[in-house]
Short mmCIF file of C-alpha atoms in Angstrom, two decimals:
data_model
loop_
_atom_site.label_atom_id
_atom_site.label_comp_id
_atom_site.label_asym_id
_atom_site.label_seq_id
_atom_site.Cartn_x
_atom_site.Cartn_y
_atom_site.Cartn_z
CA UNK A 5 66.46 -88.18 247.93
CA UNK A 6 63.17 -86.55 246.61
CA UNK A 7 62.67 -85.29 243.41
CA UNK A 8 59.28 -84.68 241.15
CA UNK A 9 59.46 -85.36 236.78
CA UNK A 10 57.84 -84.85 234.15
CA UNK A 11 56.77 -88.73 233.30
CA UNK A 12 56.82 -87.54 229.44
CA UNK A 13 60.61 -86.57 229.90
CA UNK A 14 61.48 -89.79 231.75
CA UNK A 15 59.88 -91.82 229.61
CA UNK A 16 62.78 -89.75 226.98
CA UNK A 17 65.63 -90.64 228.72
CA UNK A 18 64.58 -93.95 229.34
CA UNK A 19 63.98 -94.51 226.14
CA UNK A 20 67.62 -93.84 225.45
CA UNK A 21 69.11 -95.97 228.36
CA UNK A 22 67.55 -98.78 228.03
CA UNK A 23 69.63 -100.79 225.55
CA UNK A 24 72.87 -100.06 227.31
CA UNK A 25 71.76 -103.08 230.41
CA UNK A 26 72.22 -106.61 229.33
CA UNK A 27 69.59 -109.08 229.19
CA UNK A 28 72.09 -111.14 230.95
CA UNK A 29 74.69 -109.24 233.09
CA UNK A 30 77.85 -110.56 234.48
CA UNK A 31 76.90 -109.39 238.10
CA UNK A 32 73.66 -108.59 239.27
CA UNK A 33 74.13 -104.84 240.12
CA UNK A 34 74.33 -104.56 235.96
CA UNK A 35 70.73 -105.33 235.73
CA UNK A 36 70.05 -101.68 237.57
CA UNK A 37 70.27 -98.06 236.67
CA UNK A 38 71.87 -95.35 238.95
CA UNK A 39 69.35 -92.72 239.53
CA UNK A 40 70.40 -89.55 241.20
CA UNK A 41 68.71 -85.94 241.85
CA UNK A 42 71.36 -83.58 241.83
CA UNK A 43 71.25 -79.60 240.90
CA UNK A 44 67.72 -79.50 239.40
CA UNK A 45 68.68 -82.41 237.50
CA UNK A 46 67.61 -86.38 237.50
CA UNK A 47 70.05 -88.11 236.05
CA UNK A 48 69.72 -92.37 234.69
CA UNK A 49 72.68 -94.20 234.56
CA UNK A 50 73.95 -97.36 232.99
CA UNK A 51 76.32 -99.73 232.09
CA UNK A 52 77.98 -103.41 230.77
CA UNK A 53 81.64 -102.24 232.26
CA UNK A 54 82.32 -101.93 228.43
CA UNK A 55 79.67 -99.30 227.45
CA UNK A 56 78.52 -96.54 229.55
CA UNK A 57 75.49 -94.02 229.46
CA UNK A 58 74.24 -91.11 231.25
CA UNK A 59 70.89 -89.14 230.48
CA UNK A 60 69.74 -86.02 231.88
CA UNK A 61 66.35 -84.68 232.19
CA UNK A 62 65.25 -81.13 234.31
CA UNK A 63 63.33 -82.06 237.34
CA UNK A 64 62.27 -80.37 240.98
CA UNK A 65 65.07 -82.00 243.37
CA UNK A 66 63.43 -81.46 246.75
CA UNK A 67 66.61 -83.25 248.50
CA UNK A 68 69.43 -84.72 246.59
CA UNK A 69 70.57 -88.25 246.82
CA UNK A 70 70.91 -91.34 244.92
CA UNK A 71 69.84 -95.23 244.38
CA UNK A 72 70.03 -97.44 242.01
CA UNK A 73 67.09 -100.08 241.14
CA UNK A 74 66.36 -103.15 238.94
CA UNK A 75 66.35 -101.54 235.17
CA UNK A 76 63.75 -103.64 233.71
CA UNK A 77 60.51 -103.52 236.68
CA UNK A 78 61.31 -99.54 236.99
CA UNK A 79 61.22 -98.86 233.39
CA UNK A 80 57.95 -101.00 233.06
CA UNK A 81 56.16 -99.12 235.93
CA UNK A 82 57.00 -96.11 234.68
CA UNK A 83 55.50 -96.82 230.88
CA UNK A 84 52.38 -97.68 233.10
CA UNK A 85 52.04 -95.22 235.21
CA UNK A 86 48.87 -92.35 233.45
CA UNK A 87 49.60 -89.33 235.97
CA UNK A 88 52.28 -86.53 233.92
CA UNK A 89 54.67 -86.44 237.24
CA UNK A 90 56.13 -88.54 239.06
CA UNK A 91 57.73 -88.23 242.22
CA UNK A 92 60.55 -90.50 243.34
CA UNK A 93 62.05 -90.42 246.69
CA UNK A 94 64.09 -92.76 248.60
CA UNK A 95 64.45 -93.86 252.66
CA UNK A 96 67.46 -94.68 254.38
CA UNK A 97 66.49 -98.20 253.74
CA UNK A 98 67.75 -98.22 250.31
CA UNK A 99 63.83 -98.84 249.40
CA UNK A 100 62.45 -96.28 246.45
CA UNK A 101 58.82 -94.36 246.71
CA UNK A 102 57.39 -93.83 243.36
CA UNK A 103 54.24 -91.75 243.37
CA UNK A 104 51.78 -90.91 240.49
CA UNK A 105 48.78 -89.61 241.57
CA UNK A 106 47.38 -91.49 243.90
CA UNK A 107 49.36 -94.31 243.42
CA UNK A 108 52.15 -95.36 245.49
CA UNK A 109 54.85 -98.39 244.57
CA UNK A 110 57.96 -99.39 246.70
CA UNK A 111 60.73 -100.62 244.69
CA UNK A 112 63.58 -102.57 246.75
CA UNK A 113 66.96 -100.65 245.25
CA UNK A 114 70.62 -101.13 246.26
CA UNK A 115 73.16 -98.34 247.80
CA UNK A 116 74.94 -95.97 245.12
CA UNK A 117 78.03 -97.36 246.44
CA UNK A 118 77.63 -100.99 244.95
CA UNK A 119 76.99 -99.36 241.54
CA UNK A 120 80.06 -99.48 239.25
CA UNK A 121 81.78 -96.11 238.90
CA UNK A 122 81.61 -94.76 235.10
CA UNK A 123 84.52 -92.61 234.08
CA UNK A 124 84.74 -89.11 233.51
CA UNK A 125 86.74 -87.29 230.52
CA UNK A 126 90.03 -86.44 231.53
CA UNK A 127 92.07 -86.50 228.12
CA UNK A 128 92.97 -83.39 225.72
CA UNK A 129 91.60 -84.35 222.37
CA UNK A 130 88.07 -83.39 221.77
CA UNK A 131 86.24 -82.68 218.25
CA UNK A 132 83.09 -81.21 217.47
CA UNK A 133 81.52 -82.55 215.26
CA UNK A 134 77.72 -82.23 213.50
CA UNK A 135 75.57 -84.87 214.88
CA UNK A 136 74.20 -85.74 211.69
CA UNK A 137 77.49 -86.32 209.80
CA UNK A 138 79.03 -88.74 212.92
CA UNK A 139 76.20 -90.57 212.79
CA UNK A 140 75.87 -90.82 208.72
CA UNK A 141 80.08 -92.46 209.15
CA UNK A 142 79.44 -95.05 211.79
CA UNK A 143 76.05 -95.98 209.89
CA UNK A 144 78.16 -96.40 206.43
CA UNK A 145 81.11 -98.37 207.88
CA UNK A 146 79.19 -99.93 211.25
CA UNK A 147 77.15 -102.19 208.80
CA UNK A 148 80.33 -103.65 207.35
CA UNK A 149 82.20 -104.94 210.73
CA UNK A 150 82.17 -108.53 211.95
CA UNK A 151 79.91 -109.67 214.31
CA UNK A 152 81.06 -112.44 217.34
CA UNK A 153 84.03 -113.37 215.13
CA UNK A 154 86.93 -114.92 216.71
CA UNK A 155 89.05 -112.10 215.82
CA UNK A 156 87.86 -109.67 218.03
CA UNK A 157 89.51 -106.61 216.51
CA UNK A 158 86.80 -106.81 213.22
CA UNK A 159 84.26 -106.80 215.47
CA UNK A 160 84.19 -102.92 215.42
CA UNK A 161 84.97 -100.20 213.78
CA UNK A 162 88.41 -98.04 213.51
CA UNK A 163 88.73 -94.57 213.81
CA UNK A 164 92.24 -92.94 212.34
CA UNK A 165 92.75 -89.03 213.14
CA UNK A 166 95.91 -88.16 211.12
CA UNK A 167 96.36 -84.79 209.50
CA UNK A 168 92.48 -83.22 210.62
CA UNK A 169 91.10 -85.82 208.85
CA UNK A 170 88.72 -88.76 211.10
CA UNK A 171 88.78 -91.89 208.85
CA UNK A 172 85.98 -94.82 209.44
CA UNK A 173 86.53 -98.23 208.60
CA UNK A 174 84.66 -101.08 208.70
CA UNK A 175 85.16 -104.74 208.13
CA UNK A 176 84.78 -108.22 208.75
CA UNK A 177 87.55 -109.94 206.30
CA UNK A 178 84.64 -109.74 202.93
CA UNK A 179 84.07 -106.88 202.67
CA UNK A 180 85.27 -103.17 203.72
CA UNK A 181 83.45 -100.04 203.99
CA UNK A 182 85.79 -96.81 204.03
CA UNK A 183 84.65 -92.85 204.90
CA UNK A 184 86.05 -90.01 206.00
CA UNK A 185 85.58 -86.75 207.32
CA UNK A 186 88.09 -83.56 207.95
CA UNK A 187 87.95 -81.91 211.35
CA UNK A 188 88.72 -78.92 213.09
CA UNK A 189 91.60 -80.34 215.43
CA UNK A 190 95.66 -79.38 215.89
CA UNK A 191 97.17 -80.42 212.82
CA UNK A 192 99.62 -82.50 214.93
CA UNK A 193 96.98 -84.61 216.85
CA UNK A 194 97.16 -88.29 215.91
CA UNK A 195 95.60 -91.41 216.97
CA UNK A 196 93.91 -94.93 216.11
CA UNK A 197 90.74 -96.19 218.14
CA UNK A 198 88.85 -99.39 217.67
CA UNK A 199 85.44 -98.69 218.97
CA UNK A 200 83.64 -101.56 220.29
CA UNK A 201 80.37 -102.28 217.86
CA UNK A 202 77.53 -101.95 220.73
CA UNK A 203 78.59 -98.56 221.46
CA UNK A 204 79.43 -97.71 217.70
CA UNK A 205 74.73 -98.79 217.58
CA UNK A 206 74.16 -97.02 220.51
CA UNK A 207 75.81 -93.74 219.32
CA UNK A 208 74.17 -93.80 215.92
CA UNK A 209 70.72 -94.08 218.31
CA UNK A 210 71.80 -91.15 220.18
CA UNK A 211 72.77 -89.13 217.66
CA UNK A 212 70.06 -86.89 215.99
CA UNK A 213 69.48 -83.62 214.56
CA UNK A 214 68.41 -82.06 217.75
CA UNK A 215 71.74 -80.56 218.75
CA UNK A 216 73.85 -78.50 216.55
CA UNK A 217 77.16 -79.55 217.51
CA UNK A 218 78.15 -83.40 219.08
CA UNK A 219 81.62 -83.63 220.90
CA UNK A 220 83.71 -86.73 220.43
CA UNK A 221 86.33 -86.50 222.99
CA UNK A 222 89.29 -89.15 222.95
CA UNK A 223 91.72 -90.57 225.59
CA UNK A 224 94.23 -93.58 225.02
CA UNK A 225 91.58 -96.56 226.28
CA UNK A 226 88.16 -94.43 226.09
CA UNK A 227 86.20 -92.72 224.11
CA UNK A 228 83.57 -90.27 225.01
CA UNK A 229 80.45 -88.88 222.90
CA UNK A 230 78.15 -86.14 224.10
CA UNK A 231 74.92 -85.06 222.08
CA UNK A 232 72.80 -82.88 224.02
CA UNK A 233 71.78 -84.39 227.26
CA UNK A 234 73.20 -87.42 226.60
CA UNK A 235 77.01 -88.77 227.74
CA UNK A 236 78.15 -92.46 226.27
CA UNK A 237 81.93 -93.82 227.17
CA UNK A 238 83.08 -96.60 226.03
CA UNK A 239 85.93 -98.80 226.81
CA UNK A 240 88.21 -99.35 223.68
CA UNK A 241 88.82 -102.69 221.83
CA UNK A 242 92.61 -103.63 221.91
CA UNK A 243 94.68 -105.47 219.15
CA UNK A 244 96.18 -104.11 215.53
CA UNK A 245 93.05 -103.51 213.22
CA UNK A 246 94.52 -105.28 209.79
CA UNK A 247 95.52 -102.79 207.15
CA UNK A 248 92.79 -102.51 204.94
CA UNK A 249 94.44 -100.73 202.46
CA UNK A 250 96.98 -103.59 201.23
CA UNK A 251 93.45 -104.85 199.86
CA UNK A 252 92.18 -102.12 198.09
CA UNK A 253 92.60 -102.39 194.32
CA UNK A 254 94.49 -100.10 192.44
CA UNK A 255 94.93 -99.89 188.59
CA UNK A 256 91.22 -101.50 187.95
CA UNK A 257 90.38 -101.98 184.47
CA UNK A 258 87.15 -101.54 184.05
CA UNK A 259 85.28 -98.54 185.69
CA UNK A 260 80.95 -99.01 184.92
CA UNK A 261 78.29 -96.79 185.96
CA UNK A 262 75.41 -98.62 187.73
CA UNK A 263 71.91 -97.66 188.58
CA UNK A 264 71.73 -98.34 192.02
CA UNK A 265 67.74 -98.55 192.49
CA UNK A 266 67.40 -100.82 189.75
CA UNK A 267 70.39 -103.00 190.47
CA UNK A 268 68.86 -103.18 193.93
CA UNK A 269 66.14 -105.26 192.77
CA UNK A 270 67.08 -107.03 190.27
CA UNK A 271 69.47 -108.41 193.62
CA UNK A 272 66.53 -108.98 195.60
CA UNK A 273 65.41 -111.07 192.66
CA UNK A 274 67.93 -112.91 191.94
CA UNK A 275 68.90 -113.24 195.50
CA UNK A 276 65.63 -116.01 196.05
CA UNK A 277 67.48 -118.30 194.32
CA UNK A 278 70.87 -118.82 196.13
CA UNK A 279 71.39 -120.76 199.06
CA UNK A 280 70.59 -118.93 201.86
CA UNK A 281 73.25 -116.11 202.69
CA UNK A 282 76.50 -118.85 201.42
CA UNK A 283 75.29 -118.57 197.91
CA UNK A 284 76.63 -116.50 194.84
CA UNK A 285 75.05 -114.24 191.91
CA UNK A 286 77.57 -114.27 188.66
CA UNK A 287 78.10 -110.85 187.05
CA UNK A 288 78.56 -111.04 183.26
CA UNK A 289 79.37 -107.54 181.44
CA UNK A 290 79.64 -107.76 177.80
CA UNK A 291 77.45 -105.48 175.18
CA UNK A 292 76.08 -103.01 176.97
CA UNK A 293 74.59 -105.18 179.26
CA UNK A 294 74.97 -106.71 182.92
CA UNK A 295 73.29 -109.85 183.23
CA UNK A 296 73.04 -111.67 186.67
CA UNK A 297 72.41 -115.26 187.03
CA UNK A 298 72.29 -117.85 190.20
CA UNK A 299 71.21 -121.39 190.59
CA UNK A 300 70.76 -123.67 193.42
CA UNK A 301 69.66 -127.35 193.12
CA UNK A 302 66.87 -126.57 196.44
CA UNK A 303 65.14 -123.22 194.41
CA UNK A 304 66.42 -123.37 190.74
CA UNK A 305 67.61 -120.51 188.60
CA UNK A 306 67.23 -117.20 187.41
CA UNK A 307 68.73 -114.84 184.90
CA UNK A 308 68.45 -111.40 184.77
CA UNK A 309 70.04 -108.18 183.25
CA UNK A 310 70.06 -104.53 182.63
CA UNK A 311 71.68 -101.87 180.64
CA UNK A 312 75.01 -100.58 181.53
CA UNK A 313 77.85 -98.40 179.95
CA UNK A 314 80.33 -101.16 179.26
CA UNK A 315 82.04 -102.11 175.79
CA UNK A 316 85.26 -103.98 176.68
CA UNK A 317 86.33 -107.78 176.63
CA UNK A 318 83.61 -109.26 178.71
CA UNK A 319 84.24 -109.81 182.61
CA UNK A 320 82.71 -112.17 184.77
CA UNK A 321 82.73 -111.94 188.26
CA UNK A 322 80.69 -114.10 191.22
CA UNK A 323 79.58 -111.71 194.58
CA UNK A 324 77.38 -112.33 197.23
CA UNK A 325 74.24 -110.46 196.71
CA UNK A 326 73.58 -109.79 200.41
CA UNK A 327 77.06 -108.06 200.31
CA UNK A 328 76.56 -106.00 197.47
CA UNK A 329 72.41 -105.68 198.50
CA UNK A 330 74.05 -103.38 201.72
CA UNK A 331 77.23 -101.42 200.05
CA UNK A 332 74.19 -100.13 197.43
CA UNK A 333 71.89 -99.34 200.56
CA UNK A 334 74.51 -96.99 201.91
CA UNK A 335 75.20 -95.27 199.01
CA UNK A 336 74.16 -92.03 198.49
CA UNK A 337 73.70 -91.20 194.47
CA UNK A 338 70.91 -92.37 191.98
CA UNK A 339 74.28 -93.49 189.77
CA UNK A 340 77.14 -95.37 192.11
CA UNK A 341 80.65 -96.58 190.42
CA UNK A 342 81.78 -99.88 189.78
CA UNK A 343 85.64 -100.84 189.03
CA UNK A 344 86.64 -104.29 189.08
CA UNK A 345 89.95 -105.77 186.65
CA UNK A 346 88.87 -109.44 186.68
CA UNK A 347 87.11 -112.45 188.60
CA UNK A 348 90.03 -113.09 191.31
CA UNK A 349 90.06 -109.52 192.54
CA UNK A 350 87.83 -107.29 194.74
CA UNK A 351 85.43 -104.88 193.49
CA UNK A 352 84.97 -101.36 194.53
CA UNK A 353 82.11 -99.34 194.64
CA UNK A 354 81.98 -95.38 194.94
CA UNK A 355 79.37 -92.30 194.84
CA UNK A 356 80.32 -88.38 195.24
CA UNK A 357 80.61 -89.21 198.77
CA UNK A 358 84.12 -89.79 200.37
CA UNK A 359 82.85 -93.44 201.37
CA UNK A 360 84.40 -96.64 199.41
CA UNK A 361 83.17 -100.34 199.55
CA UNK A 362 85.17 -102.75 198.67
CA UNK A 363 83.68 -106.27 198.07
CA UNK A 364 85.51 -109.24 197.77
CA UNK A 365 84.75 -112.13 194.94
CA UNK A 366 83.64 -115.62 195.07
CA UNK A 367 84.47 -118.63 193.36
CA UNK A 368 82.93 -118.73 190.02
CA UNK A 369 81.93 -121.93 189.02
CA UNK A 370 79.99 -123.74 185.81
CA UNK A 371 77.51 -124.96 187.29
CA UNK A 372 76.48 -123.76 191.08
CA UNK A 373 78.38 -121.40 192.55
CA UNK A 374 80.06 -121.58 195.94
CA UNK A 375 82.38 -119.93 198.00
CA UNK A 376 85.72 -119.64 197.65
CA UNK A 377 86.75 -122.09 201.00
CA UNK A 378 88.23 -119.50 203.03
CA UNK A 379 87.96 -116.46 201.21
CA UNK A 380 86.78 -114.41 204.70
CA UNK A 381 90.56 -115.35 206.11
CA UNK A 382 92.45 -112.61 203.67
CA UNK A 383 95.72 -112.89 204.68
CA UNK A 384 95.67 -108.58 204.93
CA UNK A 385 92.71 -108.83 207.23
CA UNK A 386 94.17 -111.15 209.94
#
């Protein structure tokens, strides 16, 4: 193996790589990456046996081969290194040669045989998609999903193709974040994928505006994304994803228009004075007016309010503000929607957007407010 870079282009792809190798792998041969000259191409490899990535870059190849090398000291010496090409060649010795000017480094590697093999696309559904709109749908849902719970299948985020239409969802049993997107596929293509949440990151970091098209392709326990000369697979999460829609309110009462800057931070102000990320803000609508209020016997209390379009029996209604604090972040309009029927139900909040959040309530209480006991275990969402 012999081939020369460009140190600004490796630096690109490594860049992109990097995240995909634990910090702590379950073998050793995780902590590398696979590099191989082949066809005027170096490609970096990587992977956790879950989540897989390969980046290209254009490069001399001199004489193809392969080897693969501890991640972490190769991507280091390569940030160091001040010459713009590098040249990287390998003996039979399984022992890398990385030159940069005058300097020469010898990096101990390991055979491309005792790397893990990652798969290759082999199924029959693939979309095309606009890099830019993928990655705006796994950013609005993505945000929403569970993180280390116990039940696995919330922590990530379900895809549903039915009818040329790729539906989103995130959740993680308070709250729900909903989008969706129609496709160019065959009408009679079908299918449900629960996409694990560290590849769901890494393909909103992949995904840019750099590319025209991006191209999702989709087997029964994989799913492949390619955005210019980058390829992630991941393995899919198994179990039944809970049917969020047996949660979503229908019928709601009372439908208010909310400024979303200025309810954002009045939140953040309000926010200093619950406990911590457990504590609640009470919504009061009555007169025209919103009012928010929370108290906690460690920081003390606050009230505040602002004008809104409402003129009906007065509704109040306890949320956590860190909740609501992210549905508003990824929504789109200056003006989002807000229908709710009473204090026991879940809220919903919409723009002109096909996204929904739904938020569930807390207990409201008359003095300090807590949280309903198990109100994440909705019996929908398990």
């Amino acid at each position: 193996m012999k081939a020369v870079v460009s140190k600004a282009e490796l630096l690109t792809i490594i860049s992109k790589i990097q995240s995909i190798i634990s910090s702590k792998p379950a073998i050793p041969i995780l902590s590398n990456v696979l590099i191989e000259a082949v066809d005027g191409m170096l490609i970096l490899s990587a992977t956790d046996l879950t989540t897989s990535m390969k980046c290209f870059c254009e490069a001399k190849v001199v004489e193809e081969g392969a080897i693969a090398l501890p991640a972490k000291k190769f991507f280091q010496l390569v940030r160091e290194l001040t010459a713009p090409q590098v040249k990287i060649s390998k003996d039979g010795q399984n022992i890398a040669e990385i030159v940069s000017g005058s300097s020469v480094f010898k990096i101990n590697g390991m055979h491309k045989s005792e790397f893990p093999s990652i798969p290759e696309f082999s199924g029959n559904a693939q979309i095309s998609i606009s890099p830019s709109s993928l990655k705006e749908m796994l950013s609005r849902t993505s945000f929403a999903a569970a993180r280390d719970d116990s039940r696995y299948f919330l922590n990530g985020i379900f895809l549903q193709i039915v009818n040329k239409r790729a539906t989103f969802i995130g959740t993680d049993g308070k709250r729900i974040a909903k989008v969706y997107s129609d496709i160019d596929l065959d009408p009679s293509f079908q299918g449900a994928y629960l996409l694990p949440l560290k590849a769901v990151e890494e393909m909103i970091k992949m995904l840019d505006d750099s590319t025209a098209r991006s191209s999702l392709s989709l087997m029964s326990d994989k799913v492949f994304l390619e955005n210019g000369n980058l390829v992630l697979t991941t393995k899919l999460l198994s179990g039944q994803y809970p049917d969020v829609e047996r949660v979503i309110p229908e019928n709601l009462n009372a439908s208010i228009s909310l400024h979303r800057e200025e309810l954002i931070s009045l939140l953040k102000q309000v926010s200093l004075f619950t406990s911590d990320n457990s504590g609640s803000v009470r919504f009061t609508f009555q007169n025209g007016q919103l009012d928010l209020s929370a108290n906690s016997k460690e920081v003390g209390e606050c009230k505040v309010n602002m004008p809104v379009d409402f003129h009906s029996e007065k509704i109040e209604i306890a949320f956590n503000p860190f909740y609501f604090l992210d549905i508003l972040r990824h929504s789109k309009d200056e003006i989002v929607n807000f229908s709710i029927s009473n204090a026991y139900n879940p809220g919903i909040i919409t723009d002109s957007t096909t996204a929904l959040f739904v938020i569930m309530p807390m207990k409201l209480e008359t003095s300090v407010e807590t949280p309903v006991e198990d109100d994440s275990k909705d019996p929908a969402l398990t």
